[in-house]
Coordinates of C-alpha atoms and ligand atoms in Angstrom, one line a residue:
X1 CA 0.0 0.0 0.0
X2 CA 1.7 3.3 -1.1
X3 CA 0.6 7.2 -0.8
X4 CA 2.2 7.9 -3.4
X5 CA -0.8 8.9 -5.7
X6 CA -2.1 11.6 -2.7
X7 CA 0.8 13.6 -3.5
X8 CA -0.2 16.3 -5.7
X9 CA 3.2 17.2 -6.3
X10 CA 3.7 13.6 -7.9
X11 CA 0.7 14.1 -10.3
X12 CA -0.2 16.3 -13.4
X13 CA 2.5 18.6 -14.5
X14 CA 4.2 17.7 -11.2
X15 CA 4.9 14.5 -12.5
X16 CA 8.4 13.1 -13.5
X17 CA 9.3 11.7 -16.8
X18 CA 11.4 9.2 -17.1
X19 CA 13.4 9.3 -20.1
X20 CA 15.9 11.9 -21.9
X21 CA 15.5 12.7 -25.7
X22 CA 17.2 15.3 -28.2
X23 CA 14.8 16.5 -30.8
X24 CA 16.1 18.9 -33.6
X25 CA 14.5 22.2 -35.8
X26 CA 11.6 22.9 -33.0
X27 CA 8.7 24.4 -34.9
X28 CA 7.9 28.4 -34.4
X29 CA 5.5 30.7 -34.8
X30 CA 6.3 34.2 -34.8
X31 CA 9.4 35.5 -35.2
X32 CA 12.5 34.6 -32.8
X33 CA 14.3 37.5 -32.1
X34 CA 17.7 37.2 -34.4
X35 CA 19.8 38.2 -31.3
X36 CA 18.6 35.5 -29.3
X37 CA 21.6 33.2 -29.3
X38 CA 21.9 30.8 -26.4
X39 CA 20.2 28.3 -24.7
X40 CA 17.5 29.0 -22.1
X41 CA 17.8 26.3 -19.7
X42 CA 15.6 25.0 -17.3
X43 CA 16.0 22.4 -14.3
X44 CA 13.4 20.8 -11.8
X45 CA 13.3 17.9 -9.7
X46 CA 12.0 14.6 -11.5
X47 CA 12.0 12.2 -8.6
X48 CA 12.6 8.8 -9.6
X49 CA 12.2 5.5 -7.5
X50 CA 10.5 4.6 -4.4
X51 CA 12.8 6.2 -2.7
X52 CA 12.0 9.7 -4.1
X53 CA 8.3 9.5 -4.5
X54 CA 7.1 7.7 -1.5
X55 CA 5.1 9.2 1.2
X56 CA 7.7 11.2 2.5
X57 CA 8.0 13.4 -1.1
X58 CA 8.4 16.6 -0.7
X59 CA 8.4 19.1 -4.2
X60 CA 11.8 20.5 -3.3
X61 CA 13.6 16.9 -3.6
X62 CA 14.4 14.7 -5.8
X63 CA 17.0 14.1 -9.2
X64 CA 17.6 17.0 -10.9
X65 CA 16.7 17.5 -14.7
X66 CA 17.6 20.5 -16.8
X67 CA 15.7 21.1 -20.3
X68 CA 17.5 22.9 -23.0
X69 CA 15.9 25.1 -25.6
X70 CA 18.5 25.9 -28.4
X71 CA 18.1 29.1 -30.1
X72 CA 20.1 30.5 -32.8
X73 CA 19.7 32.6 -35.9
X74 CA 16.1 33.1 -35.6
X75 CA 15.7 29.4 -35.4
X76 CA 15.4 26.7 -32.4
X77 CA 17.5 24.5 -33.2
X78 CA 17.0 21.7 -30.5
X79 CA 15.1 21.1 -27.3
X80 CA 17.0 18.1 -24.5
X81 CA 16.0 17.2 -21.4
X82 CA 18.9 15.2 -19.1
X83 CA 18.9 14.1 -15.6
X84 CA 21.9 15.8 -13.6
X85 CA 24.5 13.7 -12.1
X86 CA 27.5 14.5 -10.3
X87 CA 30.9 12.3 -9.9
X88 CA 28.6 10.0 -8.0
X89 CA 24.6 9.2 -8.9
X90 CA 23.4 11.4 -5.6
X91 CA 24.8 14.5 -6.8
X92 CA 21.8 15.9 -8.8
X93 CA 21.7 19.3 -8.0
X94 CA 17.7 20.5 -8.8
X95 CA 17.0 24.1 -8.0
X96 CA 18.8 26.7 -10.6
X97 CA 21.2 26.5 -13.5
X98 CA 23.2 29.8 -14.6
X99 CA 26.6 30.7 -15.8
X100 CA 29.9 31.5 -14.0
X101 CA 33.3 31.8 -15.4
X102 CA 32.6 29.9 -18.4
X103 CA 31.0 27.0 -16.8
X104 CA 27.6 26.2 -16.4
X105 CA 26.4 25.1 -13.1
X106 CA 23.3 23.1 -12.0
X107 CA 23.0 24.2 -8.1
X108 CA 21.2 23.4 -4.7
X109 CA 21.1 24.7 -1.6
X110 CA 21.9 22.4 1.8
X111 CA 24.8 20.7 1.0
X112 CA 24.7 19.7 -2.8
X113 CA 27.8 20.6 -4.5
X114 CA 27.3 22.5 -8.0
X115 CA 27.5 19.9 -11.3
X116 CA 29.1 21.5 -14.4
X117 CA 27.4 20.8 -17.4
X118 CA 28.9 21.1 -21.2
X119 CA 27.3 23.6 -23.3
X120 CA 25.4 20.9 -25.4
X121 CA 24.3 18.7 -22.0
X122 CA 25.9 16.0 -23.0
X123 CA 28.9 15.9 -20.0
X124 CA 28.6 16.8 -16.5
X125 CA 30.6 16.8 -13.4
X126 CA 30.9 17.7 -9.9
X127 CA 32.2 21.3 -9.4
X128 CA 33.1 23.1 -6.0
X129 CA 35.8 25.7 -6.7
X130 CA 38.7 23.6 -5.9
X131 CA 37.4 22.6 -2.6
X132 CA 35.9 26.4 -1.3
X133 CA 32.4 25.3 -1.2
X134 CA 32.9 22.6 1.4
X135 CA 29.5 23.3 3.2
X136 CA 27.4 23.0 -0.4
X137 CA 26.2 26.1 -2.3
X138 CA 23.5 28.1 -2.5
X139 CA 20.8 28.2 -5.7
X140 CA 20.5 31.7 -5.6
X141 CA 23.7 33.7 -5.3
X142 CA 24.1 37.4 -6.7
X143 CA 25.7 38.2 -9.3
X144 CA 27.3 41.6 -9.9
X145 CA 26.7 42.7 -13.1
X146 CA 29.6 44.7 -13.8
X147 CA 32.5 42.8 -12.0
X148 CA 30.5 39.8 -13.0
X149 CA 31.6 38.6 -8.8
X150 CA 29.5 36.5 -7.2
X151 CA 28.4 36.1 -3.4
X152 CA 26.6 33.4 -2.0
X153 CA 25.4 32.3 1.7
X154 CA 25.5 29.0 1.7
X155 CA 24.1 26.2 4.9
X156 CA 24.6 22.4 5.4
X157 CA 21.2 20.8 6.0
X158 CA 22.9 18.5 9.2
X159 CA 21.9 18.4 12.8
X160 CA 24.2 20.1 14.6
X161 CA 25.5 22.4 11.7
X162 CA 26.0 25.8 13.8
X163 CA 27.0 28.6 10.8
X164 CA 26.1 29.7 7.3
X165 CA 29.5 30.0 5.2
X166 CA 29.5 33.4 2.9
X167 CA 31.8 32.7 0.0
X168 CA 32.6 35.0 -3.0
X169 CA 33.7 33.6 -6.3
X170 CA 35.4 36.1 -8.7
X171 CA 34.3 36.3 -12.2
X172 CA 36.5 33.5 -13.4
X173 CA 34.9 31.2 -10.7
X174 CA 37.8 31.0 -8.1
X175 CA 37.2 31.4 -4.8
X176 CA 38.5 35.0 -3.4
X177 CA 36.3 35.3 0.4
X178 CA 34.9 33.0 2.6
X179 CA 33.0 33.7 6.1
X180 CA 31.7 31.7 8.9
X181 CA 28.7 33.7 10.0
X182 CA 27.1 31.7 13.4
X183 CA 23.4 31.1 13.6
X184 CA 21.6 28.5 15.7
X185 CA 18.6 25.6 14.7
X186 CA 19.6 25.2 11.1
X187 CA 17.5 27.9 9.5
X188 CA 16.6 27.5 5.6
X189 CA 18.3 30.0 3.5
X190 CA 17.3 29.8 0.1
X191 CA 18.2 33.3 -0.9
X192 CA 19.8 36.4 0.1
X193 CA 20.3 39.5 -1.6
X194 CA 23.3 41.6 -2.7
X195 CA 23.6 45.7 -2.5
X196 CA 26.6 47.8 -4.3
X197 CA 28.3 47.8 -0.6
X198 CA 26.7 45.2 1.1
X199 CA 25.2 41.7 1.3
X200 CA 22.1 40.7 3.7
X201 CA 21.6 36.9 4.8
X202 CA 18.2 35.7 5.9
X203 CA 17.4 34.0 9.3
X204 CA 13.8 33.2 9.0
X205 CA 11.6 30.7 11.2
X206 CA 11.7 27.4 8.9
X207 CA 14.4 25.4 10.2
X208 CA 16.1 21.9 10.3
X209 CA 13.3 19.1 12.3
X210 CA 15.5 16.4 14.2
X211 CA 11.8 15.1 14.2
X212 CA 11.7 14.7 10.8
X213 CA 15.1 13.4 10.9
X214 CA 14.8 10.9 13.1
X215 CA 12.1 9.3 10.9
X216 CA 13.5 10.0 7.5
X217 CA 16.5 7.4 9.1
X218 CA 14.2 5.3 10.7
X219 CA 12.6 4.1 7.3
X220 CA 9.3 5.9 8.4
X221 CA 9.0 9.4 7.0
X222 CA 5.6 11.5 7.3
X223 CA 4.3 13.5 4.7
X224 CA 7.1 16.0 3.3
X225 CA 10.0 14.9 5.6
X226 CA 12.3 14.1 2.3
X227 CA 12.7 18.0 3.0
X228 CA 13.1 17.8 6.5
X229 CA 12.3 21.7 6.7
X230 CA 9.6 23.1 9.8
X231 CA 7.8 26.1 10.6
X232 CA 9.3 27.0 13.9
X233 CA 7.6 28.9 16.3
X234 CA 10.3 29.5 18.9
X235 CA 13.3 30.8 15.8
X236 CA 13.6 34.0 15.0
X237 CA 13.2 36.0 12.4
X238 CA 16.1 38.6 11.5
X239 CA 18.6 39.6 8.5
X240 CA 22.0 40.2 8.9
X241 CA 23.8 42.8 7.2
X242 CA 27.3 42.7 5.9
X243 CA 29.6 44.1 4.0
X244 CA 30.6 42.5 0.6
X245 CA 33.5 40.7 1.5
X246 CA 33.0 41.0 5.3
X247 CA 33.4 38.3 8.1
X248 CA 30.9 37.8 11.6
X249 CA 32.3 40.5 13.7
X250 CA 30.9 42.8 11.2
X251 CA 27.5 41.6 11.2
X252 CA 24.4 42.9 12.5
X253 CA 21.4 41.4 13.3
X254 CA 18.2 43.4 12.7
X255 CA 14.6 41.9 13.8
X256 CA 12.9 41.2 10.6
X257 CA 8.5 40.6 10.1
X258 CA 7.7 37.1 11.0
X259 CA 7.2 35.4 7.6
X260 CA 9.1 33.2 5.0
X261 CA 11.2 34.4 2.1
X262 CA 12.1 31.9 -0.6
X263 CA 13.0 34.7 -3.1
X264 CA 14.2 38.4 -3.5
X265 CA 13.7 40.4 -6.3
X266 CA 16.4 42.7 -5.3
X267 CA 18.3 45.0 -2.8
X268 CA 20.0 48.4 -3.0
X269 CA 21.4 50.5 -1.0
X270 CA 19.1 54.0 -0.3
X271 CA 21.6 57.2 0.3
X272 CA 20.6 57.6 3.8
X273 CA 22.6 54.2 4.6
X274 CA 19.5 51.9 4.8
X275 CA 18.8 49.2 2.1
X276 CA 15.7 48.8 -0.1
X277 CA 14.9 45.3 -0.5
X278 CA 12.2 43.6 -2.1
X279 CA 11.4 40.2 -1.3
X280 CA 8.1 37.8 -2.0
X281 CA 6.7 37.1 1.4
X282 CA 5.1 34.1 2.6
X283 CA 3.3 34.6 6.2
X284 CA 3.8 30.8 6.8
X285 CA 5.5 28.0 5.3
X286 CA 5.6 24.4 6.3
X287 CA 3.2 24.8 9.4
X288 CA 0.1 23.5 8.0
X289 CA 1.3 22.0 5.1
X290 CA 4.4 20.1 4.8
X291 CA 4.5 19.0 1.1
X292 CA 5.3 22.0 -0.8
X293 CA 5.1 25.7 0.0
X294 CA 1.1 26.0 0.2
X295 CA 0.5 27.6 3.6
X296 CA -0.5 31.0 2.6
X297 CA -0.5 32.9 -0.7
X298 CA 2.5 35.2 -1.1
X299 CA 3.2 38.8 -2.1
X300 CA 5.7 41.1 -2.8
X301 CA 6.8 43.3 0.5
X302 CA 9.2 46.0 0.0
X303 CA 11.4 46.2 3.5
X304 CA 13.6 49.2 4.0
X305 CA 15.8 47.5 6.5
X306 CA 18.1 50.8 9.0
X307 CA 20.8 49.0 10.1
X308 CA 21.7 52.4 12.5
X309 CA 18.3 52.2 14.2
X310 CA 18.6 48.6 14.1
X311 CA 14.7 48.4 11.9
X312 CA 12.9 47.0 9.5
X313 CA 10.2 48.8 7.9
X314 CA 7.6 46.1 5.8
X315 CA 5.5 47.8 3.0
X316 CA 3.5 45.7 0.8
X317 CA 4.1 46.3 -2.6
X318 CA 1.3 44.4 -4.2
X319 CA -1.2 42.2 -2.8
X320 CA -1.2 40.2 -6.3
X321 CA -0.3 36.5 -5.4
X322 CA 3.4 36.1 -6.8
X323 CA 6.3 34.1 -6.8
X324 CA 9.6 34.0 -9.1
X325 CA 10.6 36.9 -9.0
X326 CA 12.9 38.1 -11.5
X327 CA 14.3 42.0 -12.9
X328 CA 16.9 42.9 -15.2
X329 CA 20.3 40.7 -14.1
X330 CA 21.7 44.4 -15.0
X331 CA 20.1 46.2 -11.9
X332 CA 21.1 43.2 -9.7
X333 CA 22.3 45.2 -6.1
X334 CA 21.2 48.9 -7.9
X335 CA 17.6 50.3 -8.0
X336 CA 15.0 48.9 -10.0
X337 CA 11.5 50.0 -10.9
X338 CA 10.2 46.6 -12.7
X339 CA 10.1 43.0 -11.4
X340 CA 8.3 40.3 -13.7
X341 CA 6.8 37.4 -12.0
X342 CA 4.9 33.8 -12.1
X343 CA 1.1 34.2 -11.0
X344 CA 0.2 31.8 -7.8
X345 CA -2.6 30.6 -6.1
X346 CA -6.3 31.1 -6.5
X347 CA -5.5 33.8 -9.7
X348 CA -3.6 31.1 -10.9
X349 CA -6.0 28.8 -11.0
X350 CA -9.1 30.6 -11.8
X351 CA -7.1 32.2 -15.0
X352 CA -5.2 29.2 -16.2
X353 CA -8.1 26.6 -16.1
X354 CA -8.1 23.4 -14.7
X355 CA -3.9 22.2 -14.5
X356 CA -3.8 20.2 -11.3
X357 CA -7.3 21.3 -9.8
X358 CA -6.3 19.1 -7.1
X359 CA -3.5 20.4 -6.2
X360 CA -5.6 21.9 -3.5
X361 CA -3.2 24.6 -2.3
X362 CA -2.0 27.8 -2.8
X363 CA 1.0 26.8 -4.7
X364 CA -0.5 26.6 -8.6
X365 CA 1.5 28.3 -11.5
X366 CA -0.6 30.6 -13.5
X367 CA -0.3 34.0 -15.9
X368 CA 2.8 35.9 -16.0
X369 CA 2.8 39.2 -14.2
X370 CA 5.0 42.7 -14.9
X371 CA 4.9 44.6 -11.1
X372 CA 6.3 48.6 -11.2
X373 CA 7.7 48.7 -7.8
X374 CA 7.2 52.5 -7.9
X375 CA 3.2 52.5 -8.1
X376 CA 2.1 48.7 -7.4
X377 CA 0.1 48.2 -11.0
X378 CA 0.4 45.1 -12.4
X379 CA -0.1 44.0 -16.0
X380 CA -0.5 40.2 -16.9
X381 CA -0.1 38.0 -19.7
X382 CA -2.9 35.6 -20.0
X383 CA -1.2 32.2 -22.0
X384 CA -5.4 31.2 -22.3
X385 CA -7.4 28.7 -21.4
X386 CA -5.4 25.5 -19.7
X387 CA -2.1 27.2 -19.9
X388 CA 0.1 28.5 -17.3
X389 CA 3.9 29.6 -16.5
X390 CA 6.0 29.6 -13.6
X391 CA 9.5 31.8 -13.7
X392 CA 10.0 34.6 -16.3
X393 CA 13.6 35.5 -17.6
X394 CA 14.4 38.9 -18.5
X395 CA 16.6 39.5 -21.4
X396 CA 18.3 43.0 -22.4
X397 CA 17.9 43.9 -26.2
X398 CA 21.2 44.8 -27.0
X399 CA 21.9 48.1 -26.9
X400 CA 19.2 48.3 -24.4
X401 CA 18.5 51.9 -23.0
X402 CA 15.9 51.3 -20.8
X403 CA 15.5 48.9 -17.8
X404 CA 12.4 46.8 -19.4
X405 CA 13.5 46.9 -23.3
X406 CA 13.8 43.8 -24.0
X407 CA 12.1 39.9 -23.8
X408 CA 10.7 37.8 -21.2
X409 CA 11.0 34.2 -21.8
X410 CA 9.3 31.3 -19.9
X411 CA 8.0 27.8 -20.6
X412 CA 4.3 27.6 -20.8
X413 CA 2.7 24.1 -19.6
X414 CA -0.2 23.7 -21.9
X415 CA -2.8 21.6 -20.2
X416 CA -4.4 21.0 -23.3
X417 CA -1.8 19.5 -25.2
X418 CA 0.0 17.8 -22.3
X419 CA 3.0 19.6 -23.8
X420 CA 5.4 22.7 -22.8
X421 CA 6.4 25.5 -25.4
X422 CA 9.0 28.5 -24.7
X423 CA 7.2 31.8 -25.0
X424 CA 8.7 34.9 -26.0
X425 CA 7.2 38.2 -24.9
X426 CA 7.9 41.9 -25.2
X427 CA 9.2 43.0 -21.4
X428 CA 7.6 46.1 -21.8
X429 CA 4.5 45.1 -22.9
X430 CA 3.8 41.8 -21.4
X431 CA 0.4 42.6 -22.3
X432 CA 0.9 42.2 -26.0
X433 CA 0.7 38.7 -28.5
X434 CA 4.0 36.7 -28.0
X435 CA 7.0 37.8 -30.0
X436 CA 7.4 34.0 -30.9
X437 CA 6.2 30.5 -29.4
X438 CA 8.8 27.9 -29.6
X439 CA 6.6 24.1 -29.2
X440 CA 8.6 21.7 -27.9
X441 CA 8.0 18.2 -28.4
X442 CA 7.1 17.0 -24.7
X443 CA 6.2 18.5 -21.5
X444 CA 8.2 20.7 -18.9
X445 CA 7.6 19.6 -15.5
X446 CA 6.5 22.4 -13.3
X447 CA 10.1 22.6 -11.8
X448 CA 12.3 25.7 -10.2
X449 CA 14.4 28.2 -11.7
X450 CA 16.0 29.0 -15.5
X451 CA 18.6 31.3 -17.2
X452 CA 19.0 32.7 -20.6
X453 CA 22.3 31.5 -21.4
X454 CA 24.0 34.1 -23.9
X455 CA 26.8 31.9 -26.3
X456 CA 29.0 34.7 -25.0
X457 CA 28.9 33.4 -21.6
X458 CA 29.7 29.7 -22.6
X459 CA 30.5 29.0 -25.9
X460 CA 28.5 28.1 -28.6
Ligands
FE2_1 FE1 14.3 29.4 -5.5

């Protein structure tokens, strides 16, 4: 007798796949923007075996598997899907793939190391900065986009495990800082955020279970406890602010609103010293629901966090329900005015049809959403009936003058179909009929993050 079925993150576009193709010459419609040369890369988890997708599945866990949309010339030349392994079958980093120093890197938080993966998918291998990321990575570190340097705050997922390591790779990929920053209960840090002068690490109330632990080894895990994550009532909730490059004695602590933050949009630093940092808040996670993030819908908050008064100020931005939230990699740690987002919860159900109705939560992808962070209006991009999108991309028209001129780019599940297709929009008028619509042959599990890979970055 298994569960396995009751686990809406094991069913509809949730779902695994099991094999790996390589199809060629993907048909279009519209026109694919001529400078679009890269890959945009996907990766999710695609649990495989009992051991994955018994009762004790959680959506953050299991083998990673990227999909590759190749796009050249106008044309897409191939779409591949591959499971990621490391030097050894366990490695199979799931969260976010992007580019650093030439490589590209398939990355998890909790321990994982990064997997490097060859331009064309074909060869992979375990990666970890000659031996600096001895405590795992992160999936979300910050990239500086014009020293291309990039911080990280990284956390082992072990009993016991008593500091966060804060380790900067220069643009090459080498290792040039690394920090032990203390913190107690093996909090979840799945992002931070980055300023021109300063970095700020997160230190929220979802933290390591030995409850959880204890059963995950004794063969008997309860719902979710693959991620052995909690809601915990008695942690608190602060950010720590830092200088790039800086160690613990110059930290400081700041009490921070009692919620969850999976994701910032981004941080900057305001010119009377505090930072302006805008995250997507959840008011609970993993309290009531332990499979997946469905305990409340979020929203963006802006927090102006005054590390001299020691405050943070919380102002929501939006009450739209959003996750993903992504700007132009350009005004990464500088102000920004746009953020473009994945649609959740009811809204995302009630505009994208019926994808996983039984999902039951709050966590259901949906329309794609443009947010000014200046007013609070929001414009969406209905895909239609049965079709929805998690994670936009943003990517700069060359030559780019202004912060939205360019395309958004995400993978559209089409419930209809049963199949996925990349769709291209204008950024600065998400409101308008795709630029181009890429079908690929199969599906796209409803996975994590994705990055526009320029050839530039890697190769062609
Ligand atoms: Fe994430």
């Amino acid at each position: 007798m298994t569960t396995t079925n009751h686990n809406p993150y094991l069913k509809g576009n949730f779902a695994p796949i099991s094999d790996e193709v390589s199809v060629d010459d993907l048909p279009v419609t519209g026109t694919l923007p001529p400078e679009l040369n890269g890959r945009y890369l996907r990766v999710g988890p695609n649990p495989t075996g009992p051991d994955e997708t018994g009762r004790g599945h959680h959506w953050f866990v299991g083998r990673g598997m990227v999909h590759g949309i190749r796009l050249r010339d106008g044309r897409a030349e191939w779409y591949r899907n591959r499971f990621v392994h490391g030097d050894v079958p366990e490695e199979s980093p799931n969260t976010n793939i992007l580019a650093q120093g030439g490589r590209l890197l398939a990355l998890v938080e909790g321990g994982g190391a990064p997997v490097s993966i060859a331009p064309d998918l074909n060869r992979m291998a375990t990666w970890d900065a000659d031996g600096a990321l001895q405590d795992g990575f992160t999936a979300h570190p910050k990239i500086d986009p014009t020293t291309g340097e990039m911080h990280s705050v990284n956390y082992l997922i072990r009993p016991g495990a008593q500091h966060l390591r804060y380790v900067v790779l220069d643009a090459t990929g080498k290792a040039t800082h690394t920090a032990e920053l203390p913190v107690c209960g093996v909090p979840m840090v799945h992002d931070m955020a980055m300023t021109a002068t300063r970095v700020v690490v997160l230190d929220l109330p979802v933290t390591l279970s030995t409850d959880a632990v204890d059963r995950l080894k004794a063969g008997t895990p309860q719902h979710g406890d693959a991620l052995p994550m909690r809601w915990n009532e008695e942690h608190p909730s602060r950010v720590g602010v830092l200088p790039r490059g800086g160690t613990a004695d110059q930290l400081t602590w700041i009490d921070a609103p009692r919620c969850y933050v999976f994701h910032v949009l981004n941080a900057y630093d305001a010119p009377d010293g505090s930072i302006v940092m805008d995250v997507v808040r959840h008011d609970t996670v993993f309290r009531d629901v332990f499979r997946g993030p469905a305990d409340a819908l979020p929203a963006l908050a802006r927090w102006t966090i005054d590390p001299n008064r020691g405050t943070v100020r919380e102002q929501i931005v939006s009450d739209h329900s959003v996750e993903w939230p992504r700007i132009n990699p350009d005004r990464v740690g500088h102000p920004h005015r746009y953020g473009w987002f994945g649609a959740v919860g009811p809204d995302g159900l009630r505009l994208s049809g019926d994808i996983d109705r039984d999902l039951g939560g709050s966590f259901q992808p949906g329309p794609l959403v443009k947010l000014d962070t200046t007013t609070g209006e929001t414009t969406t991009h209905h895909f239609g009936p049965g079709r929805a999108t998690q994670e936009p991309t943003f990517v700069a028209r060359p030559g780019a003058e202004s912060e939205d001129d360019g395309w958004i780019l995400s993978v559209v599940h089409d419930g209809n179909t049963n199949r996925g297709e990349l769709v291209v929009l204008d950024a600065a008028d998400i409101t308008a009929a795709p630029v181009a619509r890429v079908r690929l042959p199969r599906r796209v599990p409803f996975g994590f993050h994705g990055n526009w890979i320029a050839d530039n970055e890697i190769g062609a």
